[in-house]
């Protein structure tokens, strides 16, 4: 899950080699639904209890975050295209839709613009989320438009680099400073590596996108096994990238986006953290995408409902889902929540043993308002202006130095504003977001900002720990039982959850109903014919939709 990008184009001066962006601006059977703050609650199909006892055409989805809500949406699309008579129940133990994507309002006042507490951004190459905002009429807000912002790279003792500013010459000055410290080739080579990864990634949206029963086979087919099998630092070193660039600037990106250092996180996710061109969020909160997924799925949504167990008495029998509100039977079940933190018992027991334990990064998110337009100069040992976007590197600690940075990132997100755009009375206040491994105290905040008006703290299992790996959980656990989060140790973003869910729905429909997400099954025997048909389909789509790109699942 991508939390942050205060993103301005890096070195966008006279060459397209610097087009990639770094942070240089850098539930329930019965019970009431609690919409997210500011939600218009588009979910109209909140159910009291599963209606039909016959499990023949019933599918359960566990989790109403990005993966679960999109799985319901894809099933709804397939139901329309293939004429399937499906009944879908979505279970969510929380009282809201969106999972790790949620918002809060400063001072808990819904008249004020909200702040993202969880997943903050998606990018233009995230074609499902991008398309969803267009289809659902949601307004996107671009990140990194504050041209006067100054970013500092802090190593715990000093700013080793500061870039940005509002003057005409600031971009050139930024370029010169970066080139001087890291050399001219480091950004160019890194850009080329990221571009190569993205070129492969976007094939997941093509008509002939691979359908995969396990993530390992997908990694092999993409040529990504070696990338996922070594750290980001090792991968960039192997390509001759300046180690200082990698262990300072790229380190800052992996730390802010995934809470993990560049010499620990696997290279595929490290490259994803750099692919932030066109970073955006939804005005009012990204959770609205997932509410709309469910509203358009015709699924029955059960909030405030904990799933205790999923079991099957015989290989050919239905799946039994036991929840805090009762028991129901299903032809198929989609598990769209991290299994090991769900508390769900699987039977037969061998199913649980097939899912490797997945630790998560424990992240402290601190949101606050302050009348100070910048953090404390004294804290950073400065006498002049202080950067309002501070990222950190662990390189001083790696080299045996001290002290360690006390936070992963500290970013100003603009003035506190009214949601209706009207002028807010009173003194100017700024909103600030801090990511840290430990809780920051009130005393620390007072020392950093002086007057603090409002504070909200949240401790998350924010993202999976992502060391180099060649082994991934199975997508298909058993006949009729599928695991969306199998994709998470490979790439962990809101977008890839929607891709994983689309793949799971396609596999489920093919296995259980002889259909697919586009209304027909895809088999090995007719692969060549299917490829030809889908190529013609994409060409026909492009000829009639000049301004749009084909996106599998949406355009079929």
Coordinates of C-alpha atoms in Angstrom, one line a residue:
X1 CA 0.0 0.0 0.0
X2 CA 1.4 3.3 -1.1
X3 CA 1.1 5.9 1.6
X4 CA 2.9 8.9 0.3
X5 CA 4.3 10.9 -2.5
X6 CA 4.8 14.6 -2.3
X7 CA 6.0 14.3 -5.8
X8 CA 7.5 16.8 -8.2
X9 CA 9.3 15.8 -11.4
X10 CA 12.9 15.1 -10.7
X11 CA 15.3 17.1 -12.8
X12 CA 12.8 18.0 -15.4
X13 CA 15.3 20.2 -17.2
X14 CA 16.2 19.7 -20.8
X15 CA 16.0 15.9 -20.9
X16 CA 13.3 13.2 -20.8
X17 CA 15.7 11.0 -18.8
X18 CA 14.3 12.4 -15.6
X19 CA 10.6 11.8 -16.2
X20 CA 10.2 9.5 -13.3
X21 CA 9.3 11.2 -10.1
X22 CA 10.8 11.1 -6.7
X23 CA 9.5 12.9 -3.6
X24 CA 10.9 16.2 -4.6
X25 CA 7.7 18.1 -3.8
X26 CA 9.8 14.3 -3.2
X27 CA -19.0 -7.1 8.2
X28 CA -22.3 -8.3 8.6
X29 CA -25.6 -10.1 8.6
X30 CA -27.4 -7.4 10.5
X31 CA -26.3 -4.2 12.0
X32 CA -25.9 -0.6 10.9
X33 CA -23.3 0.5 8.4
X34 CA -20.9 3.3 9.4
X35 CA -19.8 5.1 6.2
X36 CA -16.4 6.5 6.0
X37 CA -16.2 10.2 7.1
X38 CA -17.5 12.3 4.3
X39 CA -18.9 9.2 2.4
X40 CA -22.1 9.6 0.5
X41 CA -22.6 5.9 1.2
X42 CA -23.3 4.6 -2.4
X43 CA -23.5 1.0 -1.1
X44 CA -27.2 0.2 -1.5
X45 CA -27.0 -3.5 -1.1
X46 CA -26.3 -3.9 2.6
X47 CA -27.8 -7.2 3.6
X48 CA -29.5 -8.4 6.8
X49 CA -28.6 -12.1 6.1
X50 CA -27.8 -14.4 3.2
X51 CA -31.1 -15.1 1.6
X52 CA -31.0 -18.5 -0.2
X53 CA -30.0 -21.8 1.4
X54 CA -29.0 -23.3 -2.0
X55 CA -25.2 -22.8 -2.4
X56 CA -25.1 -23.8 -6.1
X57 CA -24.6 -20.2 -7.4
X58 CA -23.4 -18.5 -4.2
X59 CA -20.0 -17.0 -3.7
X60 CA -18.5 -15.5 -0.5
X61 CA -15.9 -12.8 -0.4
X62 CA -14.0 -12.2 2.8
X63 CA -12.8 -8.6 3.1
X64 CA -14.2 -5.3 1.7
X65 CA -10.9 -3.6 1.0
X66 CA -9.4 -3.1 -2.5
X67 CA -9.2 -6.8 -3.2
X68 CA -12.6 -7.8 -1.9
X69 CA -14.6 -4.9 -3.3
X70 CA -13.0 -5.2 -6.7
X71 CA -13.6 -9.0 -6.7
X72 CA -17.3 -8.3 -6.2
X73 CA -17.2 -5.7 -9.0
X74 CA -15.5 -8.2 -11.4
X75 CA -18.1 -10.8 -10.5
X76 CA -20.8 -8.3 -11.3
X77 CA -19.3 -7.5 -14.7
X78 CA -19.1 -11.2 -15.5
X79 CA -22.6 -11.8 -14.4
X80 CA -23.9 -9.2 -16.9
X81 CA -21.7 -10.5 -19.7
X82 CA -22.2 -14.2 -19.3
X83 CA -25.8 -14.1 -18.0
X84 CA -24.8 -15.9 -14.8
X85 CA -27.2 -16.2 -11.9
X86 CA -24.8 -15.4 -9.1
X87 CA -25.4 -14.4 -5.5
X88 CA -22.4 -12.8 -3.8
X89 CA -22.0 -12.0 -0.1
X90 CA -19.1 -9.8 1.1
X91 CA -18.1 -10.1 4.7
X92 CA -16.1 -7.4 6.5
X93 CA -15.2 -7.4 10.2
X94 CA -14.9 -3.6 10.3
X95 CA -17.7 -1.1 10.2
X96 CA -16.5 0.5 6.9
X97 CA -15.5 -0.3 3.4
X98 CA -11.9 0.3 2.2
X99 CA -9.7 -1.8 4.4
X100 CA -6.4 -0.1 4.9
X101 CA -7.7 2.9 2.9
X102 CA -9.5 5.4 5.2
X103 CA -9.7 9.0 6.0
X104 CA -10.0 11.3 9.0
X105 CA -11.0 15.0 9.3
X106 CA -8.9 17.5 11.2
X107 CA -10.6 18.1 14.6
X108 CA -13.0 15.4 13.6
X109 CA -14.9 18.1 11.7
X110 CA -16.5 16.8 8.5
X111 CA -16.7 20.3 7.2
X112 CA -12.9 20.3 6.8
X113 CA -11.0 18.6 3.9
X114 CA -10.1 15.0 5.0
X115 CA -6.7 13.5 5.2
X116 CA -5.8 10.0 4.0
X117 CA -4.8 7.8 6.9
X118 CA -4.0 4.8 4.8
X119 CA -3.3 4.4 1.1
X120 CA -2.8 7.9 -0.2
X121 CA -1.9 7.6 -3.9
X122 CA -2.2 5.8 -7.1
X123 CA -0.6 6.6 -10.4
X124 CA -1.6 6.8 -14.0
X125 CA -0.2 3.3 -14.8
X126 CA -2.6 1.9 -12.3
X127 CA -5.3 1.5 -14.9
X128 CA -8.0 0.0 -12.8
X129 CA -8.1 2.7 -10.2
X130 CA -7.6 5.4 -12.8
X131 CA -10.4 4.0 -14.9
X132 CA -12.6 3.6 -11.9
X133 CA -12.3 7.3 -11.0
X134 CA -13.4 8.2 -14.5
X135 CA -16.3 5.7 -14.6
X136 CA -17.5 6.6 -11.2
X137 CA -17.3 10.4 -11.7
X138 CA -14.7 10.9 -8.9
X139 CA -12.4 13.9 -8.9
X140 CA -8.7 13.2 -8.9
X141 CA -6.3 15.5 -7.2
X142 CA -2.7 15.6 -8.4
X143 CA 0.1 15.3 -5.8
X144 CA 3.2 17.3 -5.9
X145 CA 1.8 20.5 -7.4
X146 CA 3.3 22.7 -4.6
X147 CA 6.1 24.2 -6.7
X148 CA 7.5 26.1 -3.8
X149 CA 8.1 23.1 -1.6
X150 CA 11.6 22.3 -0.5
X151 CA 12.5 18.7 0.2
X152 CA 15.3 17.6 2.5
X153 CA 17.0 14.3 2.8
X154 CA 17.8 13.7 6.5
X155 CA 20.2 11.0 7.8
X156 CA 19.6 11.5 11.5
X157 CA 22.3 14.1 11.9
X158 CA 22.2 16.4 8.9
X159 CA 20.5 17.2 5.7
X160 CA 22.7 15.6 3.1
X161 CA 20.6 17.1 0.2
X162 CA 17.9 19.7 -0.1
X163 CA 16.1 20.4 -3.4
X164 CA 13.2 22.3 -4.8
X165 CA 12.1 25.9 -4.2
X166 CA 10.0 28.5 -6.1
X167 CA 12.6 30.4 -8.0
X168 CA 13.0 30.3 -11.8
X169 CA 16.4 28.7 -11.3
X170 CA 15.4 26.1 -8.6
X171 CA 15.0 23.2 -11.1
X172 CA 18.4 23.8 -12.6
X173 CA 19.9 24.2 -9.2
X174 CA 18.3 20.9 -8.1
X175 CA 19.7 19.2 -11.2
X176 CA 23.2 20.4 -10.6
X177 CA 23.1 19.4 -6.9
X178 CA 21.9 15.9 -7.7
X179 CA 24.3 15.5 -10.6
X180 CA 27.2 16.7 -8.4
X181 CA 26.4 14.3 -5.6
X182 CA 25.3 11.2 -7.6
X183 CA 26.5 11.7 -11.1
X184 CA 24.6 12.1 -14.3
X185 CA 24.0 8.5 -15.1
X186 CA 22.4 7.3 -11.9
X187 CA 19.0 8.9 -12.6
X188 CA 19.1 7.9 -16.3
X189 CA 19.9 4.3 -15.6
X190 CA 17.3 4.1 -12.9
X191 CA 14.7 5.6 -15.2
X192 CA 15.4 3.0 -17.8
X193 CA 15.1 0.2 -15.3
X194 CA 11.8 1.5 -14.0
X195 CA 10.5 2.1 -17.6
X196 CA 11.3 -1.5 -18.5
X197 CA 9.4 -2.8 -15.5
X198 CA 6.4 -0.6 -16.3
X199 CA 6.4 -1.8 -19.9
X200 CA 5.9 -5.3 -18.7
X201 CA 3.5 -4.4 -15.9
X202 CA 1.0 -2.8 -18.2
X203 CA 0.6 -6.0 -20.2
X204 CA -1.6 -7.1 -17.3
X205 CA -4.3 -4.9 -18.8
X206 CA -4.1 -6.2 -22.3
X207 CA -6.8 -8.4 -23.8
X208 CA -4.3 -11.3 -23.8
X209 CA -3.0 -10.6 -20.2
X210 CA -1.8 -13.8 -18.6
X211 CA -4.2 -15.7 -16.3
X212 CA -2.1 -17.2 -13.5
X213 CA -2.8 -20.0 -11.0
X214 CA 0.3 -19.1 -9.0
X215 CA 2.4 -16.0 -8.7
X216 CA 5.7 -17.8 -9.3
X217 CA 4.6 -18.7 -12.8
X218 CA 3.7 -15.1 -13.5
X219 CA 7.1 -13.9 -12.2
X220 CA 8.8 -16.4 -14.5
X221 CA 6.8 -15.4 -17.5
X222 CA 7.6 -11.8 -16.9
X223 CA 11.3 -12.4 -16.3
X224 CA 10.9 -11.0 -12.8
X225 CA 12.1 -13.9 -10.7
X226 CA 15.6 -12.6 -10.4
X227 CA 14.3 -9.1 -9.6
X228 CA 12.1 -10.3 -6.8
X229 CA 14.9 -12.6 -5.7
X230 CA 17.4 -9.8 -4.7
X231 CA 17.3 -6.5 -2.9
X232 CA 16.7 -3.2 -4.5
X233 CA 20.3 -2.2 -3.6
X234 CA 21.7 -5.4 -5.2
X235 CA 19.7 -5.0 -8.3
X236 CA 20.7 -1.3 -8.9
X237 CA 24.3 -2.2 -8.0
X238 CA 24.3 -4.9 -10.7
X239 CA 23.2 -2.3 -13.2
X240 CA 26.1 0.0 -12.3
X241 CA 24.0 2.6 -10.5
X242 CA 25.9 4.9 -8.1
X243 CA 25.6 3.2 -4.7
X244 CA 25.3 6.5 -3.0
X245 CA 22.2 7.4 -5.1
X246 CA 20.7 4.0 -4.3
X247 CA 21.4 4.1 -0.5
X248 CA 20.4 7.7 -0.1
X249 CA 17.7 8.7 -2.5
X250 CA 16.2 5.4 -3.5
X251 CA 16.4 4.4 0.2
X252 CA 14.3 7.4 1.0
X253 CA 11.6 6.2 -1.4
X254 CA 11.4 2.6 -0.2
X255 CA 11.3 3.9 3.4
X256 CA 8.5 6.4 2.8
X257 CA 6.4 4.1 0.6
X258 CA 7.0 0.7 2.3
X259 CA 8.8 1.4 5.6
X260 CA 11.7 -0.8 4.5
X261 CA 15.3 0.0 3.6
X262 CA 16.7 -0.3 0.1
X263 CA 19.1 -3.1 1.2
X264 CA 16.2 -5.2 2.7
X265 CA 13.2 -4.8 0.3
X266 CA 13.1 -6.9 -2.8
X267 CA 13.9 -5.1 -6.1
X268 CA 10.5 -5.4 -7.7
X269 CA 8.8 -3.5 -5.0
X270 CA 11.7 -1.1 -4.8
X271 CA 11.1 -0.2 -8.5
X272 CA 7.4 0.1 -7.9
X273 CA 8.2 2.7 -5.2
X274 CA 9.9 4.8 -7.9
X275 CA 7.1 4.5 -10.5
X276 CA 5.2 7.5 -9.2
X277 CA 4.6 9.5 -12.4
X278 CA 1.2 11.1 -12.3
X279 CA 0.5 10.4 -8.6
X280 CA -3.0 11.3 -7.7
X281 CA -5.7 10.7 -5.1
X282 CA -9.5 11.0 -5.0
X283 CA -10.9 14.3 -3.6
X284 CA -12.6 13.3 -0.4
X285 CA -10.8 10.0 0.0
X286 CA -9.7 7.0 -2.1
X287 CA -12.1 4.7 -0.2
X288 CA -14.9 6.0 -2.5
X289 CA -13.5 3.9 -5.3
X290 CA -14.1 0.7 -3.2
X291 CA -17.5 1.9 -2.1
X292 CA -18.4 2.3 -5.7
X293 CA -17.1 -1.1 -6.7
X294 CA -19.5 -2.6 -4.2
X295 CA -22.4 -0.4 -5.1
X296 CA -22.1 -1.5 -8.7
X297 CA -21.6 -5.2 -8.0
X298 CA -25.1 -6.0 -6.6
X299 CA -23.4 -8.0 -3.9
X300 CA -24.8 -8.2 -0.4
X301 CA -22.4 -6.5 2.0
X302 CA -22.2 -7.6 5.6
X303 CA -20.2 -5.2 7.8
X304 CA -19.3 -5.7 11.4
X305 CA -19.2 -9.4 10.8
X306 CA -16.2 -11.5 11.7
X307 CA -15.5 -14.7 9.8
X308 CA -14.4 -17.4 12.2
X309 CA -13.9 -20.4 9.9
X310 CA -14.1 -21.7 6.3
X311 CA -14.5 -25.5 5.9
X312 CA -15.7 -28.2 3.6
X313 CA -16.9 -31.6 4.7
X314 CA -16.1 -33.4 1.4
X315 CA -14.1 -32.6 -1.7
X316 CA -17.2 -32.2 -3.8
X317 CA -19.3 -30.4 -1.2
X318 CA -20.0 -26.8 -0.6
X319 CA -17.9 -24.5 1.5
X320 CA -19.3 -23.6 4.9
X321 CA -18.5 -20.0 6.2
X322 CA -19.1 -19.6 9.9
X323 CA -19.3 -16.0 11.1
X324 CA -20.2 -14.0 14.2
X325 CA -23.7 -13.8 12.8
X326 CA -24.3 -17.3 11.6
X327 CA -23.4 -20.0 9.1
X328 CA -23.9 -20.1 5.3
X329 CA -22.8 -22.4 2.5
X330 CA -21.2 -21.4 -0.8
X331 CA -20.0 -22.9 -4.0
X332 CA -16.9 -20.8 -3.9
X333 CA -15.1 -18.5 -1.5
X334 CA -12.6 -15.7 -2.2
X335 CA -10.4 -14.8 0.7
X336 CA -9.4 -11.1 0.2
X337 CA -7.7 -10.4 3.5
X338 CA -4.3 -11.2 4.9
X339 CA -4.9 -14.8 6.1
X340 CA -2.5 -14.9 9.1
X341 CA -4.0 -11.7 10.6
X342 CA -7.6 -12.6 9.9
X343 CA -8.0 -15.2 12.7
X344 CA -9.9 -17.5 10.2
X345 CA -9.6 -21.2 10.7
X346 CA -9.3 -23.2 7.5
X347 CA -10.4 -26.9 7.2
X348 CA -8.9 -29.2 6.0
X349 CA -5.9 -28.0 8.1
X350 CA -3.5 -28.5 5.1
X351 CA -5.0 -25.4 3.5
X352 CA -3.6 -23.1 6.2
X353 CA -0.3 -24.8 6.0
X354 CA 0.0 -23.9 2.3
X355 CA 0.0 -20.2 3.1
X356 CA 3.4 -19.0 4.4
X357 CA 3.4 -16.7 7.4
X358 CA 3.5 -13.1 6.3
X359 CA 4.9 -10.5 8.7
X360 CA 3.8 -6.9 8.3
X361 CA 5.6 -3.6 8.9
X362 CA 4.2 -1.9 12.0
X363 CA 3.8 1.7 11.0
X364 CA 2.9 4.6 13.2
X365 CA 1.0 7.3 11.3
X366 CA 0.6 10.7 13.0
X367 CA -1.6 13.4 11.5
X368 CA -1.6 16.9 13.1
X369 CA -2.4 20.5 12.6
X370 CA 0.0 23.3 13.5
X371 CA 0.3 27.1 13.1
X372 CA 3.9 26.7 12.3
X373 CA 4.5 26.8 8.5
X374 CA 7.7 24.7 8.9
X375 CA 9.2 22.3 11.4
X376 CA 11.8 23.4 14.0
X377 CA 15.0 24.7 12.7
X378 CA 16.7 24.0 16.0
X379 CA 15.8 20.3 15.8
X380 CA 17.6 20.0 12.4
X381 CA 20.5 22.3 13.4
X382 CA 19.6 24.9 10.9
X383 CA 19.5 28.7 11.2
X384 CA 17.5 29.5 8.0
X385 CA 14.6 27.9 6.2
X386 CA 13.6 24.3 7.0
X387 CA 12.3 21.9 4.4
X388 CA 8.6 21.1 4.7
X389 CA 9.1 17.7 3.1
X390 CA 11.6 15.6 5.0
X391 CA 12.5 12.1 3.9
X392 CA 15.1 9.9 5.6
X393 CA 17.9 7.5 4.7
X394 CA 19.4 4.8 6.9
X395 CA 22.8 5.2 5.3
X396 CA 24.5 6.8 8.2
X397 CA 23.4 3.9 10.5
X398 CA 24.6 1.4 7.9
X399 CA 28.0 3.0 7.9
X400 CA 28.2 2.6 11.7
X401 CA 27.2 6.2 12.5
X402 CA 24.6 7.7 14.8
X403 CA 22.0 8.9 15.6
X404 CA 19.3 7.1 13.6
X405 CA 16.5 9.1 12.1
X406 CA 13.5 9.2 14.5
X407 CA 10.9 9.0 11.7
X408 CA 10.6 7.7 8.1
X409 CA 9.1 10.9 6.7
X410 CA 7.6 14.2 7.8
X411 CA 5.5 16.1 5.2
X412 CA 3.4 19.2 5.2
X413 CA 0.2 18.7 3.2
X414 CA -1.1 22.3 2.8
X415 CA -3.3 24.5 4.9
X416 CA -6.4 23.2 6.8
X417 CA -9.2 24.0 4.4
X418 CA -13.0 23.8 4.3
X419 CA -14.4 21.0 2.2
X420 CA -16.8 23.3 0.4
X421 CA -14.0 25.6 -0.6
X422 CA -15.2 28.6 1.5
X423 CA -12.6 30.6 3.4
X424 CA -11.9 29.2 6.9
X425 CA -11.9 31.7 9.7
X426 CA -9.1 32.0 12.2
X427 CA -5.4 31.7 12.0
X428 CA -3.7 29.7 9.3
X429 CA -3.0 26.1 10.2
X430 CA -1.1 23.5 8.2
X431 CA -1.7 19.7 8.1
X432 CA 1.3 17.4 8.6
X433 CA 1.7 13.7 8.2
X434 CA 4.5 11.7 9.9
X435 CA 5.4 8.1 9.3
X436 CA 7.6 6.5 12.0
X437 CA 8.5 3.1 13.4
X438 CA 7.8 4.2 17.0
X439 CA 5.1 6.4 18.5
X440 CA 6.0 10.1 18.5
X441 CA 5.1 11.7 21.8
X442 CA 3.2 14.9 22.4
X443 CA 6.4 16.4 23.8
X444 CA 8.3 15.5 20.6
X445 CA 5.6 17.1 18.5
X446 CA 5.6 20.3 20.6
X447 CA 9.4 20.5 20.2
X448 CA 9.1 20.0 16.5
X449 CA 6.2 22.3 15.7
X450 CA 5.5 24.5 18.7
X451 CA 1.7 24.9 18.8
X452 CA -0.1 21.8 17.8
X453 CA -3.9 22.1 17.5
X454 CA -5.1 18.5 16.7
X455 CA -3.4 15.1 16.6
X456 CA -4.6 11.8 15.3
X457 CA -2.5 8.6 15.7
X458 CA -2.9 5.3 14.0
X459 CA -0.8 2.2 14.2
X460 CA -1.1 0.0 11.1
X461 CA 0.0 -3.3 9.8
X462 CA 0.7 -1.1 6.9
X463 CA 2.4 -3.3 4.3
X464 CA 4.0 -6.7 4.1
X465 CA 7.6 -7.2 4.9
X466 CA 9.1 -7.8 1.5
X467 CA 12.5 -9.5 1.5
X468 CA 13.9 -11.1 -1.6
X469 CA 11.9 -14.2 -2.4
X470 CA 11.1 -16.8 -5.0
X471 CA 8.2 -18.4 -3.2
X472 CA 4.6 -17.0 -3.0
X473 CA 1.3 -18.2 -1.5
X474 CA -1.0 -20.2 -3.8
X475 CA -3.6 -18.2 -5.6
X476 CA -5.9 -21.3 -5.6
X477 CA -5.9 -23.0 -2.3
X478 CA -8.4 -25.7 -3.2
X479 CA -11.3 -26.2 -5.7
X480 CA -13.6 -23.2 -5.1
X481 CA -11.2 -21.5 -2.6
X482 CA -9.0 -18.6 -3.8
X483 CA -6.6 -16.2 -2.1
X484 CA -6.4 -12.7 -3.5
X485 CA -3.6 -11.6 -1.1
X486 CA -1.2 -14.2 -2.6
X487 CA -0.1 -11.3 -4.8
X488 CA 0.9 -9.1 -1.9
X489 CA 4.4 -10.5 -1.3
X490 CA 5.1 -9.9 -5.0
X491 CA 3.8 -6.4 -5.4
X492 CA 1.8 -4.6 -2.7
X493 CA -0.4 -1.8 -3.8
X494 CA -4.1 -0.9 -4.0
X495 CA -4.0 -1.4 -7.7
X496 CA -2.4 -4.9 -7.7
X497 CA -5.1 -6.1 -5.3
X498 CA -7.6 -5.2 -8.0
X499 CA -5.5 -7.1 -10.6
X500 CA -5.2 -10.1 -8.4
X501 CA -8.9 -10.1 -7.7
X502 CA -9.7 -9.9 -11.4
X503 CA -7.4 -12.9 -12.0
X504 CA -9.0 -14.9 -9.1
X505 CA -12.5 -14.2 -10.4
X506 CA -11.5 -15.3 -13.9
X507 CA -10.1 -18.6 -12.5
X508 CA -13.1 -19.2 -10.3
X509 CA -15.6 -18.6 -13.1
X510 CA -13.7 -20.8 -15.5
X511 CA -13.5 -23.6 -13.0
X512 CA -17.0 -23.5 -11.6
X513 CA -19.1 -22.0 -14.4
X514 CA -17.2 -22.5 -17.6
X515 CA -17.2 -18.8 -18.1
X516 CA -14.8 -15.9 -17.6
X517 CA -14.7 -12.3 -16.6
X518 CA -15.4 -11.3 -20.2
X519 CA -18.2 -13.9 -20.6
X520 CA -16.1 -16.8 -21.9
X521 CA -13.5 -19.1 -20.6
X522 CA -9.8 -19.0 -21.7
X523 CA -8.2 -22.4 -22.1
X524 CA -4.9 -23.6 -23.4
X525 CA -6.5 -25.4 -26.4
X526 CA -8.0 -22.3 -27.8
X527 CA -5.2 -19.9 -26.7
X528 CA -4.1 -19.0 -30.3
X529 CA -7.6 -18.4 -31.5
X530 CA -8.4 -16.4 -28.3
X531 CA -5.2 -14.2 -28.8
X532 CA -6.3 -13.4 -32.4
X533 CA -9.8 -12.6 -31.3
X534 CA -8.6 -10.4 -28.4
X535 CA -6.1 -8.5 -30.7
X536 CA -9.0 -7.7 -33.1
X537 CA -11.1 -6.8 -30.0
X538 CA -8.5 -4.3 -28.8
X539 CA -8.1 -2.9 -32.3
X540 CA -11.8 -2.4 -32.6
X541 CA -12.0 -0.8 -29.2
X542 CA -9.2 1.6 -30.0
X543 CA -10.9 2.6 -33.3
X544 CA -14.1 3.6 -31.6
X545 CA -12.5 5.0 -28.4
X546 CA -9.8 7.3 -29.6
X547 CA -9.1 8.9 -26.2
X548 CA -9.1 5.7 -24.1
X549 CA -6.8 2.8 -23.5
X550 CA -8.1 -0.8 -23.5
X551 CA -8.3 -2.1 -19.9
X552 CA -9.0 -5.8 -19.4
X553 CA -12.1 -6.4 -17.3
X554 CA -13.5 -2.9 -18.2
X555 CA -13.5 -3.2 -21.9
X556 CA -13.2 -6.9 -22.6

